[in-house]
Each structure stands twice: as C-alpha cells, then as structure tokens.
XYZ file of C-alpha atoms in Angstrom:
655
model
C 137.545 -130.272 129.352
C 140.315 -128.257 127.527
C 141.840 -125.549 129.875
C 143.317 -122.591 128.032
C 146.836 -121.520 128.791
C 147.200 -118.871 131.541
C 149.698 -117.077 129.350
C 147.999 -116.701 126.085
C 147.643 -112.813 126.586
C 151.340 -112.000 127.291
C 152.345 -114.081 124.202
C 149.929 -112.397 122.098
C 150.772 -108.864 123.392
C 154.584 -109.604 122.745
C 153.937 -110.595 119.116
C 157.107 -112.330 119.077
C 156.292 -115.892 119.441
C 153.593 -118.526 118.448
C 150.321 -118.224 120.344
C 150.136 -120.493 123.290
C 146.730 -122.189 122.620
C 147.644 -125.570 124.346
C 145.116 -126.953 126.610
C 145.149 -130.333 128.520
C 143.527 -132.324 125.648
C 145.569 -130.884 122.946
C 149.080 -130.555 124.157
C 150.973 -133.850 123.811
C 153.031 -133.161 126.940
C 150.020 -131.860 128.917
C 148.920 -128.596 130.526
C 152.003 -128.153 132.576
C 154.465 -128.337 129.914
C 152.456 -125.797 127.645
C 152.216 -123.274 130.294
C 155.960 -123.967 131.173
C 156.941 -122.839 127.748
C 154.735 -119.733 127.875
C 156.182 -118.733 131.395
C 159.713 -119.386 130.250
C 159.580 -117.902 126.973
C 156.715 -115.388 126.071
C 156.652 -113.455 129.345
C 160.267 -112.626 129.671
C 160.236 -111.294 126.061
C 157.243 -109.268 126.621
C 158.504 -107.567 129.670
C 161.817 -106.883 127.941
C 160.115 -105.319 124.999
C 158.135 -102.979 127.143
C 161.245 -101.910 129.294
C 163.396 -101.094 126.346
C 161.092 -100.098 123.614
C 157.766 -98.644 125.210
C 156.121 -96.500 122.567
C 159.391 -95.764 120.511
C 159.214 -95.535 116.810
C 155.253 -96.064 116.694
C 155.572 -99.369 118.725
C 152.686 -99.657 120.979
C 151.427 -102.820 122.865
C 148.364 -104.447 121.851
C 145.485 -103.266 124.390
C 142.817 -105.901 124.727
C 140.884 -104.074 127.573
C 137.395 -103.206 127.282
C 136.960 -99.712 125.844
C 135.854 -96.903 128.294
C 132.657 -95.097 127.655
C 133.261 -92.140 129.890
C 136.036 -90.390 128.084
C 133.938 -90.474 124.870
C 131.210 -88.023 125.929
C 129.942 -87.105 122.261
C 130.323 -90.579 121.243
C 128.972 -92.527 124.149
C 127.815 -90.651 127.143
C 125.370 -88.053 125.601
C 123.948 -90.602 123.236
C 123.181 -92.940 125.935
C 121.342 -90.079 127.861
C 119.039 -89.421 124.908
C 121.472 -87.334 122.798
C 120.089 -83.771 122.054
C 116.776 -84.621 123.428
C 113.976 -82.705 125.095
C 115.807 -81.979 128.151
C 119.044 -80.479 126.547
C 116.843 -78.470 124.340
C 115.158 -76.976 127.191
C 118.275 -76.002 128.652
C 119.867 -74.572 125.430
C 116.540 -72.264 125.338
C 117.366 -71.173 128.899
C 120.795 -69.940 127.702
C 119.252 -67.953 124.867
C 116.939 -65.826 126.869
C 119.759 -63.945 128.528
C 121.361 -63.213 125.241
C 118.720 -60.403 124.493
C 119.342 -58.794 127.819
C 123.233 -59.067 127.241
C 122.707 -57.266 123.956
C 120.999 -54.386 125.719
C 123.780 -53.890 128.203
C 126.517 -54.018 125.545
C 125.078 -51.285 123.531
C 123.862 -49.065 126.407
C 126.887 -46.810 125.898
C 125.326 -45.416 122.646
C 122.503 -44.042 124.646
C 124.146 -43.491 128.253
C 127.114 -41.519 126.941
C 125.877 -40.178 123.602
C 127.199 -36.722 122.519
C 124.651 -33.957 122.645
C 124.540 -30.677 120.750
C 125.004 -27.575 122.660
C 123.850 -24.260 122.825
C 125.900 -21.725 125.129
C 123.439 -19.675 127.239
C 126.081 -17.431 129.062
C 129.061 -16.949 127.172
C 132.405 -15.630 128.749
C 133.884 -12.411 127.394
C 131.627 -12.244 124.373
C 128.945 -9.655 123.892
C 126.487 -12.152 122.411
C 124.068 -13.506 125.040
C 122.712 -16.471 123.299
C 124.495 -18.328 120.505
C 124.501 -21.976 119.144
C 127.436 -24.324 118.092
C 127.672 -25.494 114.685
C 126.735 -29.117 114.243
C 130.045 -29.813 112.481
C 131.818 -29.314 115.723
C 130.542 -31.345 118.608
C 131.040 -29.909 121.902
C 132.428 -32.833 123.530
C 135.334 -32.760 121.385
C 136.359 -29.291 122.533
C 138.983 -28.371 124.958
C 139.575 -25.024 126.859
C 143.410 -25.568 127.013
C 143.731 -25.390 123.113
C 145.352 -22.256 121.548
C 143.403 -19.235 120.417
C 141.438 -20.752 117.815
C 137.592 -21.462 117.132
C 137.659 -24.319 119.754
C 138.892 -22.324 122.637
C 136.391 -19.369 121.777
C 133.557 -22.032 121.717
C 134.373 -23.462 124.968
C 134.410 -19.954 126.558
C 130.990 -20.427 128.089
C 129.578 -20.434 131.524
C 126.208 -22.206 131.043
C 125.268 -24.853 128.456
C 121.986 -25.899 127.156
C 122.641 -29.343 125.807
C 120.172 -31.334 123.512
C 120.178 -35.039 122.747
C 119.123 -36.846 119.561
C 119.200 -40.438 120.852
C 115.636 -40.949 122.361
C 116.428 -39.585 125.693
C 116.079 -36.271 127.040
C 119.015 -36.510 129.419
C 121.848 -38.795 130.019
C 125.233 -38.966 131.802
C 126.808 -36.167 129.806
C 123.899 -33.758 130.054
C 123.378 -34.585 133.650
C 126.955 -33.406 134.952
C 127.862 -31.146 131.937
C 130.732 -33.476 130.596
C 131.834 -30.996 127.838
C 135.093 -28.997 126.914
C 137.103 -29.411 130.156
C 135.274 -32.360 131.354
C 135.058 -34.210 127.899
C 137.786 -36.691 128.724
C 135.534 -38.075 131.556
C 132.994 -39.545 128.795
C 135.814 -41.686 127.364
C 136.884 -42.799 130.775
C 133.369 -43.865 131.271
C 133.358 -45.760 127.880
C 136.760 -47.341 128.920
C 135.282 -48.543 132.372
C 132.752 -51.082 130.886
C 135.222 -52.352 128.459
C 138.104 -52.832 130.736
C 135.791 -54.359 133.212
C 134.805 -56.995 130.589
C 138.359 -57.755 129.767
C 139.455 -58.434 133.489
C 136.049 -60.464 133.695
C 136.643 -62.775 130.778
C 140.141 -63.665 132.129
C 139.138 -63.865 135.562
C 135.897 -65.803 135.167
C 137.235 -68.015 132.540
C 139.806 -69.393 135.051
C 137.124 -69.567 137.669
C 134.866 -71.674 135.413
C 137.439 -74.094 134.635
C 138.219 -74.581 138.422
C 134.938 -74.397 140.283
C 132.448 -75.056 137.391
C 130.121 -73.244 135.045
C 127.142 -73.014 137.202
C 128.858 -71.184 140.229
C 130.041 -68.690 137.663
C 126.866 -68.216 136.149
C 125.033 -67.723 139.350
C 127.594 -65.375 140.881
C 127.632 -63.162 137.706
C 123.767 -62.919 137.905
C 123.704 -61.810 141.402
C 126.451 -59.272 141.294
C 125.192 -58.126 137.967
C 121.985 -57.279 139.484
C 123.879 -55.481 142.499
C 126.166 -53.444 140.638
C 123.912 -52.739 137.456
C 121.118 -51.220 139.749
C 123.855 -49.200 141.693
C 124.765 -47.496 138.527
C 121.460 -45.843 138.230
C 121.952 -44.230 141.573
C 125.327 -42.670 140.843
C 125.886 -39.326 142.279
C 128.776 -38.293 140.147
C 130.735 -39.429 137.072
C 133.396 -41.198 139.009
C 130.931 -43.345 140.986
C 129.354 -44.073 137.546
C 132.528 -45.110 135.898
C 133.660 -47.447 138.844
C 130.373 -49.158 139.172
C 130.309 -49.744 135.297
C 133.698 -51.522 135.497
C 132.146 -54.073 137.863
C 129.180 -54.228 135.835
C 131.344 -55.020 132.900
C 133.214 -57.718 134.969
C 129.988 -59.387 135.725
C 128.525 -59.166 132.220
C 131.705 -60.920 131.009
C 131.211 -63.934 133.413
C 127.587 -64.144 132.505
C 128.183 -64.244 128.760
C 131.006 -66.486 128.965
C 129.337 -69.022 131.271
C 126.479 -69.134 128.900
C 128.453 -69.661 125.980
C 130.385 -72.513 127.385
C 127.391 -74.148 128.660
C 125.641 -73.822 125.347
C 128.610 -75.609 123.743
C 128.906 -78.392 126.173
C 125.219 -79.283 125.974
C 125.026 -79.907 122.310
C 126.336 -82.719 120.033
C 128.514 -81.859 117.106
C 125.720 -81.522 114.570
C 123.829 -79.025 116.765
C 126.915 -76.770 118.110
C 127.012 -74.087 115.608
C 123.248 -73.602 114.834
C 122.400 -73.337 118.536
C 125.268 -70.880 118.884
C 123.876 -68.511 115.887
C 120.611 -68.443 117.512
C 122.121 -66.836 120.503
C 123.967 -64.387 118.147
C 120.598 -63.300 116.287
C 119.284 -62.626 119.892
C 122.163 -60.284 120.794
C 121.752 -58.538 117.605
C 117.956 -58.351 118.413
C 118.823 -56.620 121.675
C 120.828 -54.090 119.523
C 118.000 -53.337 117.165
C 115.511 -52.931 120.001
C 117.674 -50.745 122.117
C 116.498 -47.378 120.537
C 112.985 -48.327 121.096
C 113.619 -49.036 124.717
C 115.338 -45.888 125.085
C 112.272 -43.943 123.582
C 110.075 -45.535 125.981
C 112.356 -44.207 128.894
C 111.875 -40.773 127.818
C 110.449 -37.949 130.221
C 109.700 -40.036 133.223
C 108.582 -38.274 136.363
C 110.888 -37.970 139.428
C 113.634 -39.789 137.560
C 116.185 -38.858 135.032
C 115.953 -40.796 131.632
C 119.222 -42.542 131.890
C 118.514 -43.807 135.304
C 115.194 -45.282 134.003
C 116.890 -46.735 131.001
C 119.651 -48.325 133.277
C 117.073 -49.973 135.544
C 115.119 -51.068 132.492
C 118.162 -52.860 131.067
C 119.273 -54.610 134.353
C 115.860 -55.581 135.861
C 115.276 -58.464 133.403
C 118.249 -60.392 134.876
C 116.096 -61.230 137.903
C 114.454 -63.809 135.766
C 117.703 -65.689 135.894
C 117.783 -66.129 139.819
C 115.736 -69.539 139.471
C 118.571 -70.857 137.524
C 120.121 -71.793 140.708
C 117.748 -74.773 140.905
C 116.779 -75.439 137.340
C 120.201 -75.192 135.528
C 122.551 -78.141 136.376
C 126.230 -78.164 136.152
C 127.697 -79.209 132.990
C 128.099 -82.941 132.869
C 130.763 -82.747 130.138
C 132.933 -80.787 132.638
C 132.189 -83.037 135.597
C 133.438 -86.143 133.515
C 136.363 -84.489 132.080
C 137.563 -83.148 135.681
C 136.779 -86.826 137.158
C 134.091 -85.491 139.425
C 132.188 -88.851 139.242
C 130.303 -88.561 142.332
C 128.538 -85.362 141.020
C 128.074 -86.831 137.667
C 126.309 -89.937 138.997
C 123.487 -87.713 139.953
C 123.128 -86.614 136.486
C 123.647 -89.883 134.672
C 120.746 -92.245 134.874
C 121.860 -94.510 131.852
C 122.301 -98.141 132.531
C 125.214 -98.324 130.112
C 127.199 -95.878 131.800
C 126.457 -96.345 135.579
C 128.440 -99.575 135.884
C 131.747 -97.874 134.681
C 130.845 -94.818 136.699
C 130.748 -96.836 139.825
C 134.257 -98.410 139.332
C 135.493 -94.854 138.963
C 133.992 -93.177 142.108
C 137.357 -93.654 144.171
C 139.240 -91.330 141.832
C 140.026 -87.698 142.936
C 139.057 -84.965 140.900
C 141.629 -83.384 138.768
C 140.797 -79.663 137.747
C 143.301 -77.850 135.288
C 144.264 -74.352 134.498
C 144.645 -72.415 131.278
C 148.016 -71.989 131.983
C 149.003 -75.568 131.487
C 148.528 -75.150 127.795
C 151.958 -73.365 127.519
C 153.329 -76.945 128.132
C 151.505 -78.144 124.900
C 152.910 -77.974 121.525
C 150.025 -77.358 119.202
C 147.272 -76.155 121.415
C 148.915 -72.849 122.483
C 149.452 -72.071 118.972
C 145.940 -72.559 117.939
C 144.690 -70.223 120.762
C 147.092 -67.551 119.991
C 146.093 -67.559 116.270
C 142.424 -67.057 117.317
C 143.304 -64.405 119.878
C 145.082 -62.513 117.085
C 141.953 -62.935 114.869
C 139.553 -61.742 117.309
C 141.553 -58.829 118.087
C 141.923 -57.809 114.575
C 138.264 -58.362 113.633
C 136.907 -56.102 116.269
C 139.962 -53.516 115.900
C 139.348 -52.997 112.195
C 135.587 -52.920 112.694
C 135.877 -49.609 114.197
C 138.065 -48.404 111.264
C 135.478 -49.312 108.945
C 132.839 -47.901 111.046
C 134.509 -44.467 111.242
C 134.859 -44.642 107.553
C 131.291 -45.231 106.943
C 130.168 -42.311 109.064
C 129.596 -39.072 107.433
C 131.313 -36.298 109.534
C 129.154 -33.579 107.878
C 125.943 -34.968 108.334
C 123.558 -33.072 110.393
C 121.869 -35.199 113.430
C 118.182 -34.934 113.627
C 115.740 -36.059 116.429
C 114.988 -39.896 116.395
C 117.445 -40.266 113.611
C 119.786 -43.519 114.237
C 121.096 -44.136 110.709
C 124.543 -45.094 111.570
C 123.372 -47.099 114.694
C 120.694 -49.173 112.524
C 123.298 -49.418 109.665
C 125.500 -51.238 112.016
C 123.036 -53.317 113.357
C 121.747 -54.264 109.877
C 125.312 -55.294 109.010
C 125.285 -57.384 112.125
C 121.957 -59.227 110.881
C 123.299 -59.641 107.452
C 126.474 -61.128 108.883
C 124.655 -63.714 110.912
C 122.637 -64.630 107.852
C 125.712 -65.013 105.634
C 127.745 -67.014 108.137
C 125.324 -69.914 108.473
C 125.361 -70.958 104.832
C 129.084 -70.137 104.471
C 130.159 -72.276 107.388
C 127.762 -75.058 106.123
C 129.530 -75.107 102.878
C 133.329 -74.548 103.681
C 133.580 -75.545 107.355
C 134.614 -73.386 110.123
C 138.222 -72.979 108.914
C 137.224 -72.337 105.335
C 134.535 -69.867 106.482
C 136.878 -68.098 108.637
C 139.523 -67.915 105.918
C 137.084 -66.652 103.311
C 135.780 -63.654 105.614
C 139.415 -62.660 106.687
C 140.544 -62.316 102.961
C 137.359 -60.267 102.273
C 138.517 -58.126 105.357
C 141.925 -57.720 104.068
C 140.909 -56.899 100.460
C 138.360 -54.200 101.695
C 140.882 -52.620 103.774
C 143.642 -52.511 101.380
C 141.374 -51.207 98.729
C 140.012 -48.534 100.734
C 143.577 -47.581 101.831
C 145.222 -47.686 98.317
C 142.605 -47.480 95.676
C 141.006 -44.302 96.799
C 144.438 -42.370 96.692
C 144.961 -43.911 93.260
C 141.837 -42.555 91.996
C 142.462 -39.200 93.220
C 146.104 -38.945 92.253
C 145.979 -40.395 88.565
C 142.291 -40.340 87.437
C 140.314 -37.226 88.361
C 143.179 -34.686 89.240
C 141.274 -31.809 87.718
C 137.478 -32.550 88.706
C 137.987 -32.303 92.497
C 134.178 -32.284 93.284
C 133.517 -35.564 91.224
C 136.815 -37.013 92.796
C 135.587 -36.383 96.348
C 132.077 -37.707 95.708
C 133.421 -41.008 93.875
C 135.896 -41.287 96.933
C 133.210 -40.927 99.350
C 131.021 -43.467 97.754
C 133.752 -46.084 97.427
C 134.851 -45.432 101.092
C 131.289 -46.074 102.168
C 131.044 -49.370 99.929
C 134.399 -50.748 101.158
C 133.392 -49.899 104.851
C 130.169 -51.829 104.697
C 131.788 -54.787 103.148
C 134.778 -54.585 105.707
C 132.188 -54.236 108.444
C 130.348 -57.241 107.261
C 133.400 -59.408 107.001
C 135.069 -58.459 110.005
C 132.120 -59.174 112.173
C 132.046 -62.448 110.695
C 135.692 -63.103 111.594
C 135.254 -62.103 115.261
C 132.043 -64.401 115.603
C 133.605 -67.223 113.961
C 137.092 -66.789 116.001
C 135.187 -67.098 119.289
C 133.255 -70.193 118.292
C 136.394 -71.830 116.848
C 138.051 -71.436 120.014
C 135.191 -72.992 122.053
C 135.340 -76.038 119.802
C 139.137 -76.807 119.592
C 139.772 -75.881 123.345
C 139.595 -78.896 125.668
C 136.699 -79.045 128.068
C 139.145 -78.772 131.140
C 140.509 -75.378 130.062
C 137.572 -74.284 127.755
C 136.607 -71.575 130.008
C 140.291 -69.934 130.230
C 140.714 -70.524 126.656
C 137.651 -68.712 125.581
C 138.379 -66.063 128.088
C 141.659 -65.262 126.528
C 139.921 -64.862 122.835
C 137.061 -62.946 124.347
C 139.451 -60.549 126.185
C 141.334 -60.288 122.857
C 137.942 -59.056 121.276
C 137.603 -56.549 124.144
C 141.185 -54.934 123.445
C 139.965 -54.741 119.892
C 136.840 -52.871 120.866
C 138.984 -50.777 123.258
C 140.772 -49.011 120.297
C 137.363 -47.094 119.361
C 137.353 -44.973 122.642
C 141.146 -44.445 122.484
C 140.966 -43.071 119.038
C 138.187 -40.798 120.332
C 139.992 -39.601 123.415
C 142.860 -38.587 120.977
C 140.397 -36.849 118.573
C 141.032 -39.497 115.826
C 144.730 -38.617 115.557
C 146.675 -41.359 114.245
C 143.694 -43.005 112.591
C 145.440 -43.873 109.110
C 148.458 -45.709 110.927
C 145.745 -47.460 113.131
C 144.060 -48.756 110.110
C 147.254 -49.834 108.298
C 148.370 -51.729 111.223
C 145.173 -53.786 111.549
C 145.216 -54.253 107.734
C 148.683 -55.776 108.044
C 147.377 -58.082 110.800
C 144.835 -59.243 108.586
C 147.480 -60.502 105.991
C 149.359 -62.211 108.891
C 146.022 -63.976 109.980
C 145.440 -65.362 106.495
C 148.705 -67.124 106.850
C 148.292 -68.509 110.376
C 144.706 -69.713 109.749
C 146.002 -72.304 107.464
C 147.535 -74.104 110.561
C 144.268 -74.374 112.286
C 142.147 -77.768 112.410
C 138.879 -78.436 110.977
C 136.482 -79.183 113.956
C 133.249 -79.560 111.882
C 131.540 -82.854 112.836
C 134.292 -83.833 115.523
C 133.676 -84.478 119.049
C 134.856 -81.649 121.629
C 138.223 -82.402 123.183
C 137.812 -83.204 126.640
C 141.509 -83.495 128.221
C 144.699 -81.422 127.264
C 145.945 -84.618 125.485
C 142.819 -84.616 123.297
C 143.222 -80.879 122.365
C 146.876 -81.424 121.491
C 146.133 -84.179 118.984
C 143.412 -82.268 117.517
C 145.631 -80.805 114.656
C 144.877 -80.019 110.948
C 144.559 -82.853 108.557
C 147.660 -83.755 106.580
C 147.876 -83.149 102.781
C 149.156 -86.586 101.987
C 147.502 -89.777 103.349
C 149.997 -92.236 105.013
C 149.727 -94.773 101.837
C 150.517 -91.970 99.564
C 153.630 -91.007 101.689
C 154.646 -94.528 101.611
C 154.322 -94.572 97.770
C 156.613 -91.483 97.484
C 159.315 -92.894 99.741
C 159.375 -96.123 98.112
C 160.326 -94.533 94.691
C 163.739 -93.488 96.118
C 166.568 -95.997 96.147
C 168.271 -95.438 99.650
C 171.574 -96.859 100.567
C 171.378 -98.255 104.184
C 174.746 -100.050 104.268
C 176.341 -97.492 106.555
C 173.608 -97.499 109.062
C 174.047 -99.223 112.032
C 172.018 -100.051 115.088
C 171.744 -97.520 118.042
C 172.864 -98.636 121.527
C 169.403 -98.867 122.567
C 168.583 -101.445 119.929
C 171.773 -103.456 120.386
C 170.871 -103.855 124.141
C 167.316 -104.636 123.386
C 168.350 -107.312 120.729
C 170.948 -108.833 122.781
C 168.873 -109.048 125.918
C 166.013 -110.594 123.928
C 168.295 -113.274 122.222
C 169.624 -114.083 125.786
C 166.256 -114.522 127.173
C 165.240 -116.752 124.297
C 168.140 -118.924 124.701
C 167.756 -119.208 128.476
C 164.115 -120.135 127.882
C 164.954 -122.944 125.231
C 167.470 -124.427 127.414
C 164.787 -125.078 130.105
C 162.398 -126.850 127.552
C 162.328 -130.478 127.940
C 163.708 -132.496 124.917
C 160.735 -134.750 124.951
C 158.387 -131.731 124.214
C 160.583 -130.702 121.178
C 160.368 -134.197 119.830
C 156.641 -134.578 120.425
C 155.942 -131.368 118.564
C 158.223 -132.126 115.581
C 161.401 -130.367 116.629
C 165.090 -131.649 116.953
C 167.309 -132.208 119.731
C 170.951 -130.652 118.947
C 173.203 -131.604 121.679
C 171.872 -130.999 125.208
C 169.277 -128.232 123.571
C 165.788 -128.619 121.934
C 164.924 -126.859 118.808
C 161.030 -126.511 118.973
C 159.186 -125.368 115.715
C 162.425 -124.028 114.344
C 162.983 -121.534 117.198
C-alpha cells in the first residue's frame, strides 16, 4: 500500500517547493528519504515565511481547514433550522402586536397636553365680568411678566374656563390651569417623555448588547406598566413630568428591543418588509388615537386624561407571557459565543456537531464603545446619526409651516393631526417600492435630496416671489406664498419622514450583532434630539425659527455628501462581529481587473527601487534554509530522480 507523505500539507501551504506526493511504492529511495526531504526542506521554509511575512502585502497562507458554519448565521445556521419558517413568522408576529400600543404612547402628548381655548370668568382690574380670549392668541403662550401690552392684559385673570377641542373634556393643562405664568410647565412635561426616551435608547441599547435582547424586553414591559399606570394617578404636574420621564425610558427600551429582535429573526430577503409592517402598525396607532380619546370622554369618577392614560398602558399586560413564549435571539447568542444557551435553541443535525466542539469557549460580550477603535464602522454610524437628527429636526420645521396660525379650531377637528398621520402613511407606502428599486442607500439618498430641495425652495423661492414678481399685489402675493409654503411643507414632511425611517433601518443592518443594540440606540437617540427641537421652539415662542430651519437645511446638504460613503446592505447577511462590520464597506467603482489594466498602461521605472530590510532578511533566511536542506539530501536520491552531483552537494530537480 502506498503511504502518503506526512509533510504534504506544509509543502502545499508554503507554495515554494514541489508537492511531496512520494509514497513507499512510488519513491525510488523509499518512504524515509521522501519524508526526509519534506522535513528538511519544506517545513523550515514554511515556518520562515509565516514568521517574516504573515499577511503582509496581501500574502495569506492557504487554509485547508473545514469551513465553520456557526459564524455564517444567515448562510448556514438559519437555513439549517428551517429558514424563515413558521416558527420565525410567529415570533415576528409577536413583535408586531406591541407596535400598535407603542404608537398610542408616542402620540399621547397631542391629547394629554393639548392647548385649550380659555375664557376669563373673573378678570383682574377690569370692569368686564366675563370676556373671551381671541382664538388667534392661545392662552398657553401668554406670560404675566410681559410688558404692558395685550398679552399682559389678557393674563390678568383670577379664574379661567378652559375648553378643549381634542376629544377630551379635560386634560393635564385644564386640570391644573397651566396657562400664563404656568405655561412653561407644559413644555417641561413634553420634554420629559422625549428626554426619557433619549436616555432609554442609550442605556437600554448597551444593556441589550451585554445582557441580551430578551431581558431588556421583559424589564421594559414590567416597568412600563408600573410607571405608565402611575402617571394616571399623578397629584400635580411635577409628579406627572417625573413619571413621564421614566415612562419614556421604558418605552424606548421596549421599542428598541423589539426592533432588534425583528431584524435578527429575518433572513436578508425578509428584513425590510417585516420592518415596514411594524411601521404601518405604529402609524395605525397614530390614526386611531383621536378615536380612543373620544371614547375616554366624560367618564364618571375619573378625569378624561386619567382614563386615556390607563387605556393606553393597559394593553401592555398582553406582553407579560413573552417571558415564556419569546426566546432569546439565537443570532446574538452565537455572535457572543454563548454556545451552551444556543444549544437549547439549535436542533439541527448539521450545526450540533460543531456546536458541541465550541462549548468550552467563554462568552465574549462587547460594548458599542469598541466601535471607536474601528476605521469604517464608526463613520457609518455617525453619518446615520446625523441623518436621523436632520430628518426629525427638519420635520418639525415643515410641520409648523404647514399649519395655518389663523385657523379657528372647532370641536372634533383634527385637520393638522390627520394630515401628519396621512403623510406618514403615504411615506410608508412610497418607501417600499423606492427601496425595492434603488436599494437602501439609493432610496435614502433620493429622499434626502427631495428634503433638501423642498427646504431650500421654501426658504428662497417664496422670498423671490414676493420681492420681484408681485410687489404691488400684496393679497395675491400672500395667497401664493401660503399655497407654495403648504405644498413644499407637505413634500418636505413626506421625504423627511422617509429619511428618518430609512436611517434607523440602515443602522440596524450595517451594525454588527455584538453591538447592534448600542449602535441602533445611538441613531434612535439622535432622532429623539431632532424631535426635541419642537418643544424647544415652542418654549421660546418660535423665536429663531428661521435660523433653525436654515441650519437643518444646511445639514441636509452635508448628509447628501456623506451618504455616498455608506455601503449597500440589500441582500447581504447581517454582520455578526466587529470585524465583519469593519469589512462591510461600499463597493469600489472599478473592479480589480480594471484597476490592473489602468496600471499596466503606465510605464514605470523600478530601477531605483531596492528591497526593504524586512524582505532582505526573509530572502536571505530562506536561501540559507534551502542550502542547509540541500546539503542534507543524499546524493543517491538526487541521481535517482534525474539530478546531478556537483562537488559534495546534490542538485535535485533543478533546485
């Protein structure tokens, strides 16, 4: 029987000498001399090459090991477990159901903190005993410390009769008379939910990467029930604002963990469609919110706003069974090398053998701070953070321009609210085909360009119309400006909402699994900062609004340039480790073959180029090793293989 040489693999890996395929029946000198050549010649050269070269200049040793399945979750693990089968679809369905309730909570401020119309029942230092405020001057924007003008006169009142037009007969503002001197407390209450959400996205994102998605989900549900129901029993506005902060904190953890779990359950072809279904459900919650508020009107023994808060929070009780029926993310368990817990979820025969071999490894968790040591990953996340901030920030600018400040509110009239909800529905409907045709990066770039154009035209074109075209006809000029402003505002709200949605989804796809929670938390927190600009502008009575719009318009131009640096993740597997995320870069414009053709057309002079000391050392060491090995080869072996004997040395096969 022919016995293969034991040093065949080292010779093959070195790629510097002939393959040692000798065996006892084929080698003239027998198995001993063949293996002697392999040991003396091939193995020293192979070790020398690895010592001095390593992976330098694209040199990589040839790996003949069996490919691993566990690191390739989208390509190997999930398909072996059935792909996107019935079980995975049921879990995704469980992530859709809370999206409707999250939509209720996120838009509850429009009703709990709505501005009422006021009637002064008992004025101060006025002869009239009963008078009504004009609709053009909402009482919540009046301050008693103003100068002697109409505002200070209107706030000179001892007793108010406040009336709501948002479906409720009483809310937080009317409960504690938050008008005039106390109007600033309303804005603080609006701040509390958004600021709590920002801190929640940052903290819960890190916790989701360190402790897992499932613990963050369950803790968020439990504390959401505790703090959310406690808000309904607040005794003053300070308690209300404090509890709303913690409610926003838990709401952020709930939304983030569900988003990450949904992404990690899906294969590449299903990720976007499953995410957009959840977006539709959240918009559905926004559309249904006025109807829910109308049902909570005039309840006995309870204020309307308390009933509304309880109705919004109570459905989260349905998520308590998630403790038992919703598993931990298998993708996160494998990426962090928690193979013992992964074994309980893997029932595939093709994956179990390799999983058994990896059980001895210790878990390796990561934090989003590690992305700072990367070269490309942190840049991609920063670009998406700026995109998310710009999208939500400029959305408020367009929304304010769309609203008619002279419109008189009537009962059960939610024109502006339903307009914004309708724009959100239209955005979700338009994003799906746009991303299908142009991809993630192409769709995001297109909507950002539309946002920039709408913003610049609204800021510049309207002034040009009034300055040069219709200087004499002021009525027509104002009417035309108003129509153009509303049109550009609707287009801008449409495109900016698409930018925000795609930026968040983009981040979830390009961020590695080991830090996906933290990376997504950064982008969502940036979106929260963008939404925070709305109550800030209201607190300052819209002072500096034009500058605010100009700054975000400039940010859109910057984002258009930066978006070209992002990769295209459509159809690609999710990166699992930080190394995978670092290599996930945009495609080069020229293929390697085309680059080689460009370089070959240039005649270069390399006569003055010398070897580096590293290469000289490696070359010299290799030559010495070859000479030593040849000296040890018997002369009879060289003659038997057609070689020559020169002096006391054998020249085998021309070496």
